[in-house]
CSV table of C-alpha atoms in Angstrom, one decimal:
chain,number,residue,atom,x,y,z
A,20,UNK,CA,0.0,0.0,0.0
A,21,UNK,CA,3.0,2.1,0.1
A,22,UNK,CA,2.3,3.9,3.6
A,23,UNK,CA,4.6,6.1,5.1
A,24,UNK,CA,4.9,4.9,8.9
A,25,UNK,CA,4.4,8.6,10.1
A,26,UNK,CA,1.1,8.4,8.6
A,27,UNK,CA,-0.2,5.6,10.9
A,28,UNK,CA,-2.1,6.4,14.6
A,29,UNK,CA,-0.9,4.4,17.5
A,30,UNK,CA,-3.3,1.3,18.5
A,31,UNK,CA,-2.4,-1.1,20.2
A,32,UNK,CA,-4.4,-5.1,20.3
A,33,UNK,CA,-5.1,-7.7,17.9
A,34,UNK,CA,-7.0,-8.3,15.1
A,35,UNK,CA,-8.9,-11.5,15.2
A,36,UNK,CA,-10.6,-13.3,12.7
A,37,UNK,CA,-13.3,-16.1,12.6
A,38,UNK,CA,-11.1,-19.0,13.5
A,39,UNK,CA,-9.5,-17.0,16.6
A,40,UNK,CA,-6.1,-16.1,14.9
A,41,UNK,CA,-4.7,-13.0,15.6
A,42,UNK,CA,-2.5,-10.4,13.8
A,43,UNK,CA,-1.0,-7.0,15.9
A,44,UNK,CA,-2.1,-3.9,14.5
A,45,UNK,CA,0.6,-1.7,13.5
A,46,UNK,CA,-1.7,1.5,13.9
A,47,UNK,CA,-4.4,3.0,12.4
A,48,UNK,CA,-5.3,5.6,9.6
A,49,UNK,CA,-7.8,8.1,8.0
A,50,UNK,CA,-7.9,7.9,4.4
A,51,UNK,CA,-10.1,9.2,1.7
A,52,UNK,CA,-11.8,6.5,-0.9
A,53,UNK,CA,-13.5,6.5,-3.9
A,54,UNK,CA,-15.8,4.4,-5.4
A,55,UNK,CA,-17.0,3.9,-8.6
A,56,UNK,CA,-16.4,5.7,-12.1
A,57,UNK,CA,-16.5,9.4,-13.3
A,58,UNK,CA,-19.4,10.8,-13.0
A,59,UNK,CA,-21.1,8.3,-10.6
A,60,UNK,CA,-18.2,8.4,-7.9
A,61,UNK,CA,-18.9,8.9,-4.5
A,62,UNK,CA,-16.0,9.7,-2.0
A,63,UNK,CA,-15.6,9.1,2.0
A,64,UNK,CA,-13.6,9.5,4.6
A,65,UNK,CA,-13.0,5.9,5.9
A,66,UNK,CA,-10.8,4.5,9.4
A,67,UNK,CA,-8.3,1.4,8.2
A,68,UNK,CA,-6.6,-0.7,10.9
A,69,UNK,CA,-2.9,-2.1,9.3
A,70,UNK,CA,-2.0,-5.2,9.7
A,71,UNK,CA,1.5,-7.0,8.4
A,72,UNK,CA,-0.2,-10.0,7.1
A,73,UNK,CA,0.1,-12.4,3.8
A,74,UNK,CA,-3.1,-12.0,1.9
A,75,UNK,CA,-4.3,-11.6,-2.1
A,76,UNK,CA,-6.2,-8.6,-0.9
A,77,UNK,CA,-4.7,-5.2,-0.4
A,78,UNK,CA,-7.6,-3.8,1.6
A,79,UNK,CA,-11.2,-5.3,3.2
A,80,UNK,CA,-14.1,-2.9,3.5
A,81,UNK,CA,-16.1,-3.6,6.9
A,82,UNK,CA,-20.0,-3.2,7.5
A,83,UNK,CA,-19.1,0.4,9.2
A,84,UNK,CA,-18.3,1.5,5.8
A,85,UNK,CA,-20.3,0.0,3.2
A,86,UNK,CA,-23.1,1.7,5.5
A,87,UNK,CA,-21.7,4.7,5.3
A,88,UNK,CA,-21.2,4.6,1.4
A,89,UNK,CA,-25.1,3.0,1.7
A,90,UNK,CA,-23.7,0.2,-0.8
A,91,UNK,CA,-25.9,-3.1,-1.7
A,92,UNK,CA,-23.6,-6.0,-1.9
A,93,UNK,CA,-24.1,-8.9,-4.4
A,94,UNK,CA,-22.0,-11.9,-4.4
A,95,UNK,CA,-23.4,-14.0,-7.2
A,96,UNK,CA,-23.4,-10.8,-9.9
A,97,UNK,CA,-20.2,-9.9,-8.0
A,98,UNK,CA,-21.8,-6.2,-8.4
A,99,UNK,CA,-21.7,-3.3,-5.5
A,100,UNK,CA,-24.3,-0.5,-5.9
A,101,UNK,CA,-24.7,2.4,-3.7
A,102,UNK,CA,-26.8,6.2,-4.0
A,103,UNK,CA,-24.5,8.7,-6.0
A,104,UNK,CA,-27.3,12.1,-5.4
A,105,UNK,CA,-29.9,11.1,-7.6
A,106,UNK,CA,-27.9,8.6,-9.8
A,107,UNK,CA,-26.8,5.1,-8.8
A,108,UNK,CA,-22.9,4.6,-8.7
A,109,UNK,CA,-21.8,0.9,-9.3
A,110,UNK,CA,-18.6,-1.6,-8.6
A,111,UNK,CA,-18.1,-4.3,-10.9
A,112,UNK,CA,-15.8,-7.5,-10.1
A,113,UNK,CA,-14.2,-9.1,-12.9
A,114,UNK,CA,-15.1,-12.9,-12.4
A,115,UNK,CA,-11.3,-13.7,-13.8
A,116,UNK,CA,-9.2,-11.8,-10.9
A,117,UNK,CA,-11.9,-13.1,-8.0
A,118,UNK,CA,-10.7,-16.3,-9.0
A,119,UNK,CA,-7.7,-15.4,-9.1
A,120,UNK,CA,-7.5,-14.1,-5.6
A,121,UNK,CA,-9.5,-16.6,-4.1
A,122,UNK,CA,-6.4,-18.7,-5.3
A,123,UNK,CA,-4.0,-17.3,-4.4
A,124,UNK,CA,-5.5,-17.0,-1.3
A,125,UNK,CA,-5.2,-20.6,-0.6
A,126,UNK,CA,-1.1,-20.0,-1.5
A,127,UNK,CA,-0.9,-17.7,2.0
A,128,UNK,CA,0.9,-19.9,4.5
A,129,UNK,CA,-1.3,-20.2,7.1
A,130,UNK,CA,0.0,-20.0,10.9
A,131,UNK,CA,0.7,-23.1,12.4
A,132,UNK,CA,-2.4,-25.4,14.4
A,133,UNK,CA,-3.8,-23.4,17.3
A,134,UNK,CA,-3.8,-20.1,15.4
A,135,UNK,CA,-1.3,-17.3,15.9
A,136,UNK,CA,-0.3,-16.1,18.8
A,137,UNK,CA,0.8,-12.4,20.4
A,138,UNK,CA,4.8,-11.7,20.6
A,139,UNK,CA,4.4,-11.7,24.0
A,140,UNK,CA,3.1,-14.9,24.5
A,141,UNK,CA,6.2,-15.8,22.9
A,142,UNK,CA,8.4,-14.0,25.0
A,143,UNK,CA,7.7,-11.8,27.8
A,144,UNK,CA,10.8,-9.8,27.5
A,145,UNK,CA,8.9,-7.4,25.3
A,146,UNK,CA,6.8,-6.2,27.4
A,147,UNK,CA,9.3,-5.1,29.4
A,148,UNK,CA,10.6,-2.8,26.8
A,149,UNK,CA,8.4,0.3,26.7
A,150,UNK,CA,9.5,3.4,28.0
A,151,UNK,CA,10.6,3.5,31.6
A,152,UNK,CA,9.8,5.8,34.6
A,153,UNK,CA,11.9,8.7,35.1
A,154,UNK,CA,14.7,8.8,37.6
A,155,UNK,CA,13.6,10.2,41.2
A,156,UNK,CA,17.2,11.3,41.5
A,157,UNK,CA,20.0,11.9,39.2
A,158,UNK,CA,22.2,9.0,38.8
A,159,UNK,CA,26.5,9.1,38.5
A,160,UNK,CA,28.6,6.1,36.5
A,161,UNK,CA,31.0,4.6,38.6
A,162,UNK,CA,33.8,2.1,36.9
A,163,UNK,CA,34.2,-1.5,38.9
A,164,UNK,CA,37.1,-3.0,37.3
A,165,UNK,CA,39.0,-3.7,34.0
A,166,UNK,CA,38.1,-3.8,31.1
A,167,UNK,CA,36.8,-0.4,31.3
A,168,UNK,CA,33.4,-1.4,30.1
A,169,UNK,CA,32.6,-2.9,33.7
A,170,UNK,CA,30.7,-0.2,34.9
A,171,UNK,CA,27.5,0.1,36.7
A,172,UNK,CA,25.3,3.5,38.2
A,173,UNK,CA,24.5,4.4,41.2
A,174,UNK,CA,22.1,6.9,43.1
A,175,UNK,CA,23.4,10.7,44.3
A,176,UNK,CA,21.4,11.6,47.2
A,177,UNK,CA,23.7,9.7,49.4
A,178,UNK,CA,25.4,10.9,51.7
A,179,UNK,CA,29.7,10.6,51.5
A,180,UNK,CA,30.0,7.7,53.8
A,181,UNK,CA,26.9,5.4,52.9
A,182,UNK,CA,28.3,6.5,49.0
A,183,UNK,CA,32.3,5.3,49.8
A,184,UNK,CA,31.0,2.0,51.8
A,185,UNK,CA,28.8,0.8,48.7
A,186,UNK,CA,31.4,1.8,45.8
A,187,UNK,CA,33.9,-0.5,48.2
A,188,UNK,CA,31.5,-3.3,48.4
A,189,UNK,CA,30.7,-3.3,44.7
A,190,UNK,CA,34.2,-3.2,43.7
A,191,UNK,CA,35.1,-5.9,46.2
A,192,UNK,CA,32.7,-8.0,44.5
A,193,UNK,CA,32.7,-7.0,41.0
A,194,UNK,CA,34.0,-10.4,39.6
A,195,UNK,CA,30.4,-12.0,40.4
A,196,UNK,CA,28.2,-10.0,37.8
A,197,UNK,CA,27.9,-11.0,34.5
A,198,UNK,CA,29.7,-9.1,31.6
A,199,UNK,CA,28.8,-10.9,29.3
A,200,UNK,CA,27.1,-14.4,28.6
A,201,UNK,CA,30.8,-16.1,28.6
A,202,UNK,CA,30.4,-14.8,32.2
A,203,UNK,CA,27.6,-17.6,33.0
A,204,UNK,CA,28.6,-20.6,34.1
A,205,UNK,CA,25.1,-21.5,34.5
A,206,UNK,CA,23.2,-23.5,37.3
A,207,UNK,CA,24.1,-27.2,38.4
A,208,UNK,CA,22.2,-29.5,37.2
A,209,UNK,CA,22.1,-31.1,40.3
A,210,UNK,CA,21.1,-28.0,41.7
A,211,UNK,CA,17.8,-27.0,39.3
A,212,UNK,CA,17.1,-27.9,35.8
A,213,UNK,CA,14.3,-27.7,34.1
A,214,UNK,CA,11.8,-30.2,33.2
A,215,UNK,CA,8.8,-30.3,30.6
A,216,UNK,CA,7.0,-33.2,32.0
A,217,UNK,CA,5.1,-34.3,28.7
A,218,UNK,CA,1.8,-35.4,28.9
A,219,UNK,CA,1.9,-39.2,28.3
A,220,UNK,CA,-0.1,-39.9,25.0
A,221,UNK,CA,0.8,-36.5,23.8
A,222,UNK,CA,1.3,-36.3,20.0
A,223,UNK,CA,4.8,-34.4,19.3
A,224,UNK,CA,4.4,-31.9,16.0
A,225,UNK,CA,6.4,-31.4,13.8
A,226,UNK,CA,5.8,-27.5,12.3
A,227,UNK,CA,6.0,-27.0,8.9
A,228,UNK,CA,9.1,-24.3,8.2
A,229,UNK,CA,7.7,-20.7,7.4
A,230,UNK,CA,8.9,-18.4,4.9
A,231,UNK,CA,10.4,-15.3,5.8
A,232,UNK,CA,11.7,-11.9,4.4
A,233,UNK,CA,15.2,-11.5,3.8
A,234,UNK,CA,15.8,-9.3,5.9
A,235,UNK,CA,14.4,-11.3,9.2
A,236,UNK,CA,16.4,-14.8,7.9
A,237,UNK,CA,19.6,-12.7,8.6
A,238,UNK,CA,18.3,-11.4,11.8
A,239,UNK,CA,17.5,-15.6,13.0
A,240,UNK,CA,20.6,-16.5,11.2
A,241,UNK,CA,23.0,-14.2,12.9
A,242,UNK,CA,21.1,-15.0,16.6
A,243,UNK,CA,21.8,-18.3,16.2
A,244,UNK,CA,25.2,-18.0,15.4
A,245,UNK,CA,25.7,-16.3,18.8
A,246,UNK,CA,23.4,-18.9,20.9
A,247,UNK,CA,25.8,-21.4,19.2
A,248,UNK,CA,29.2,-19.6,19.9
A,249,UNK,CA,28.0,-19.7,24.0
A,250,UNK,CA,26.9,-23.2,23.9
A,251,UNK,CA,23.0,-22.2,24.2
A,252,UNK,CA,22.0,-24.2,21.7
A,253,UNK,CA,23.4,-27.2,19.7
A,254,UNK,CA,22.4,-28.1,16.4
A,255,UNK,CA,19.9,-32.1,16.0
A,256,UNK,CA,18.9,-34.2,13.4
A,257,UNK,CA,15.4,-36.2,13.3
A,258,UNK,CA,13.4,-34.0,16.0
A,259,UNK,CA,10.3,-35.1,16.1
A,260,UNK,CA,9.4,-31.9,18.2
A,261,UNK,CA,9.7,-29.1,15.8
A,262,UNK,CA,8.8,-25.4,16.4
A,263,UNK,CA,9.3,-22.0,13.8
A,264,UNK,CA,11.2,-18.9,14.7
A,265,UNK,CA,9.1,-15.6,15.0
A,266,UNK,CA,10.9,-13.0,14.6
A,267,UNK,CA,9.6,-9.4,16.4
A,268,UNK,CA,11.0,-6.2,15.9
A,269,UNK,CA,12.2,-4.3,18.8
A,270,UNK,CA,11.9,-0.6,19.7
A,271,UNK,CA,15.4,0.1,19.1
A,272,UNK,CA,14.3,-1.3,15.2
A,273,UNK,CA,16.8,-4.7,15.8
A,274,UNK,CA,15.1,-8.2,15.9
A,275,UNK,CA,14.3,-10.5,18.3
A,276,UNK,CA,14.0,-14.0,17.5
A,277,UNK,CA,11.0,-15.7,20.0
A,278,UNK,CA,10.5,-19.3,19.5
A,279,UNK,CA,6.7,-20.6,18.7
A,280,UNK,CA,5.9,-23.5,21.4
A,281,UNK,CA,2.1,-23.3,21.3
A,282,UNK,CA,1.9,-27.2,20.5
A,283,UNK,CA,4.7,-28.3,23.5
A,284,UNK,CA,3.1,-25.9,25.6
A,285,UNK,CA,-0.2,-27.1,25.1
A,286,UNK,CA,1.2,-30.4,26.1
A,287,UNK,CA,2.3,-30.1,29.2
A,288,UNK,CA,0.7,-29.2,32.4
A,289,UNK,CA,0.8,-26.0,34.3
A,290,UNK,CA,3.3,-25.7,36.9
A,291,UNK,CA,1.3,-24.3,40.1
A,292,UNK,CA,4.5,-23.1,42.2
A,293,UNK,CA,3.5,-19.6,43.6
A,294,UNK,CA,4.9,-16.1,42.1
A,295,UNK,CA,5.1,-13.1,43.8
A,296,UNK,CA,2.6,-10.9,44.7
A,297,UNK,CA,3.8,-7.4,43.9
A,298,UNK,CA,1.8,-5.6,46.6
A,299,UNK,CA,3.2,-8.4,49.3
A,300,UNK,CA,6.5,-7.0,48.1
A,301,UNK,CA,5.8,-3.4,48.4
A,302,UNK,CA,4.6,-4.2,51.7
A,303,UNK,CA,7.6,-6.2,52.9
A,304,UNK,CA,10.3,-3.4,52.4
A,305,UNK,CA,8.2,-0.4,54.4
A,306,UNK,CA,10.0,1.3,56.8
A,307,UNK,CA,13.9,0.3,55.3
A,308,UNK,CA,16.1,2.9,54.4
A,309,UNK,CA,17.9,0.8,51.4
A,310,UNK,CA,16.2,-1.5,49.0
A,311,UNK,CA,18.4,-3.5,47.3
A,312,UNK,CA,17.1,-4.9,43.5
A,313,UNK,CA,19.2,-7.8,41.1
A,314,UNK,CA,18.9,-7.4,37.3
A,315,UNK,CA,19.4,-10.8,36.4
A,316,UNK,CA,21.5,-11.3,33.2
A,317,UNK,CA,19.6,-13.0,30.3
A,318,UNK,CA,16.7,-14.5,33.0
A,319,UNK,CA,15.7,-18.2,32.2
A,320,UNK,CA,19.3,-19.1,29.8
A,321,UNK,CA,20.8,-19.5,33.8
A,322,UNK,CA,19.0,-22.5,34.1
A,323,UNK,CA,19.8,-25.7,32.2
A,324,UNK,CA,17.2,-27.8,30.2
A,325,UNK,CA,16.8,-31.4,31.6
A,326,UNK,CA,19.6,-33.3,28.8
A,327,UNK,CA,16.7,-35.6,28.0
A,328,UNK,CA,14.2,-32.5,27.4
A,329,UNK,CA,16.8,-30.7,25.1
A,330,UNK,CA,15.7,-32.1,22.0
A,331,UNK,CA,12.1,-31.4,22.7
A,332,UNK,CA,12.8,-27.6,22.6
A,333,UNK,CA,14.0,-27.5,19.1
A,334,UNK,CA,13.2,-24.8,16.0
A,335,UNK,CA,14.5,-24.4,12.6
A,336,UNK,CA,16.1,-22.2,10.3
A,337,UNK,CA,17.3,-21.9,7.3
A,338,UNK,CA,20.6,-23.0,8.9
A,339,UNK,CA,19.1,-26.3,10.1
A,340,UNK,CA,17.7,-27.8,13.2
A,341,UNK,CA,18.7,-26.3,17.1
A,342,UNK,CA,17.7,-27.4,20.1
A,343,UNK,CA,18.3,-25.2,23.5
A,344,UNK,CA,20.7,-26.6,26.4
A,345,UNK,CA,19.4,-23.7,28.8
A,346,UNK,CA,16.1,-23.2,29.2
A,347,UNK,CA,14.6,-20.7,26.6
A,348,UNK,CA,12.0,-17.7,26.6
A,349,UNK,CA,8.2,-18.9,25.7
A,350,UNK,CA,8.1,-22.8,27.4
A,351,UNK,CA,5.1,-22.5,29.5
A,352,UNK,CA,6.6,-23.4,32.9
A,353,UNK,CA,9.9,-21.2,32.6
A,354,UNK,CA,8.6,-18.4,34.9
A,355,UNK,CA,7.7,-21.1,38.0
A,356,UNK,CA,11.3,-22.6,37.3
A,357,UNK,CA,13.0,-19.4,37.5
A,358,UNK,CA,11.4,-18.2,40.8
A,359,UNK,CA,11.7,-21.6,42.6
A,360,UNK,CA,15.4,-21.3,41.7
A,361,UNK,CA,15.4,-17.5,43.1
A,362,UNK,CA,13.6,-18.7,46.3
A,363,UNK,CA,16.1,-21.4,46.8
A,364,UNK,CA,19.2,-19.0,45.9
A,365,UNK,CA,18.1,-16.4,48.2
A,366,UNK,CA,16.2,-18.6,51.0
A,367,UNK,CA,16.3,-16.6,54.4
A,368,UNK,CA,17.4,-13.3,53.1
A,369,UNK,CA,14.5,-12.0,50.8
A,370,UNK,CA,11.4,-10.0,52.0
């Protein structure tokens, strides 16, 4: 449609359609449109909603509309009609191109069983990604150790002495934050791992490989290279668990590459373990003067897959067939893993 992006209203939500699939809109926008042919053209101001989706059709006119234009639909002459002043305007199909369309429409990859699914069902690190709260206080940049890139910020309404006694302790201890992901040594497995627990008599699928632009293959090609290069994922032949890439693009405008469990999810059961309650942890730190908060680096890849679950958790490319070591972002139970494993970590000294 050729849309400049500054030309689109911000709305956020889904679109769905009859069969419950859903496709984010990208934003909205106010266009006029004419119908017919000179003289019996009427023009009106019509509301789109864009979508990024495969389909023959560049644009669908809803009810709202063809109400507006007071338009008399009829499929079997493949003929619209609608008031024009006095005259009567009309809109002719051309029996040839429907055909055509309704074709090609059965070309369109469809999304795999179980209909599409949100980003964020994907991976919940998006939604953490919108714009932040500002700062109560200004904040100052403070270097650890070498290289000169381990640096972290802290607060400047401190006063001098509680300021030098948490530089010290930092410093003292900046060999036990994570630089990098070569900085992970992970969790034991004897320690936590994480587990799938398949339904017995649950049929694995096998998803049938999507296309993608060029554009997003580099994007899954280049991640991958990295979750190979820190041993997060290993490459497998014969899976007979197989899930596609989706690939989402962040605010910054780089990709992120989720992974699509719907079907594994759907075939394992929900782990109950508690999570937090966020006003029971607004509660607990009342009357402290220092509250003390862990960013933890890359979340869930701490925790190692179960070896005989690895294979299980495995998508494809166009560079072949990967399966995750560490547990990835999307599996249905990941959160309750990661929070038992921060319960036990921290046992006695949180709250």
């Amino acid at each position: 449609m050729q849309l400049l992006a500054g030309w689109l209203q911000e709305c956020s939500g889904n679109l769905y359609s009859f069969a419950g699939e859903s496709v984010p809109i990208k934003g909205t926008v106010e266009l006029k449109t004419s119908f017919g042919e000179q003289p019996d053209v009427k023009t009106i101001l019509i509301l789109y909603t864009v979508v990024d989706a495969p389909a023959s059709y560049n644009i669908f006119i809803g009810r709202p509309s063809l109400n507006r234009l007071g338009a008399i639909v009829s499929a079997r002459y493949l003929c619209m009609k609608f008031p024009v002043g006095r005259r009567v305007g009309s809109v002719w199909a051309d029996s040839q191109v429907a055909r055509r369309c309704y074709e090609d429409s059965l070309k369109v990859e469809k999304n795999a069983p179980g209909g599409a699914v949100n980003a964020l069902d994907l991976d919940p690190r998006g939604q953490y990604e919108h714009e932040r709260p500002h700062l109560a206080e200004d904040l100052k940049e403070i270097r650890l150790g070498y290289p000169l890139e381990q640096t972290t910020k802290i607060g400047t309404v401190m006063n001098h002495e509680e300021k030098g006694l948490l530089i010290a302790f930092l410093k003292a201890n900046h060999n036990v934050f994570a630089w990098s992901a070569r900085d992970m040594p992970g969790v034991s497995l004897d320690f936590m791992c994480h587990r799938l627990s398949v339904e017995q008599g649950a049929k694995p699928v096998a998803q049938k490989k999507r296309k993608r632009e060029e554009e997003k293959c580099e994007a899954a090609r280049e991640e991958t290279c990295k979750l190979l290069s820190v041993g997060f994922v290993r490459e497998v032949q014969y899976p007979i668990w197989l899930a596609n890439v989706v690939m989402v693009k962040k605010p910054n405008g780089k990709w992120r590459m989720c992974t699509d469990y719907t079907d594994l999810n759907k075939a394992c059961p929900k782990d109950p373990y508690p999570l937090p309650n966020i006003d029971r942890l607004v509660d607990s730190v009342a009357g402290f003067a220092l509250l003390s908060f862990m960013d933890a680096y890359s979340w869930y890849n701490q925790i190692r897959m179960h070896p005989q679950d690895e294979v299980k958790t495995t998508f494809i490319t166009n560079e072949g067939a990967f399966c995750y070591r560490v547990v990835p972002f999307g599996l249905k139970n990941a959160e309750a893993t990661y929070q038992r494993l921060m319960d036990k970590i921290f046992q006695g000294v949180l709250g």
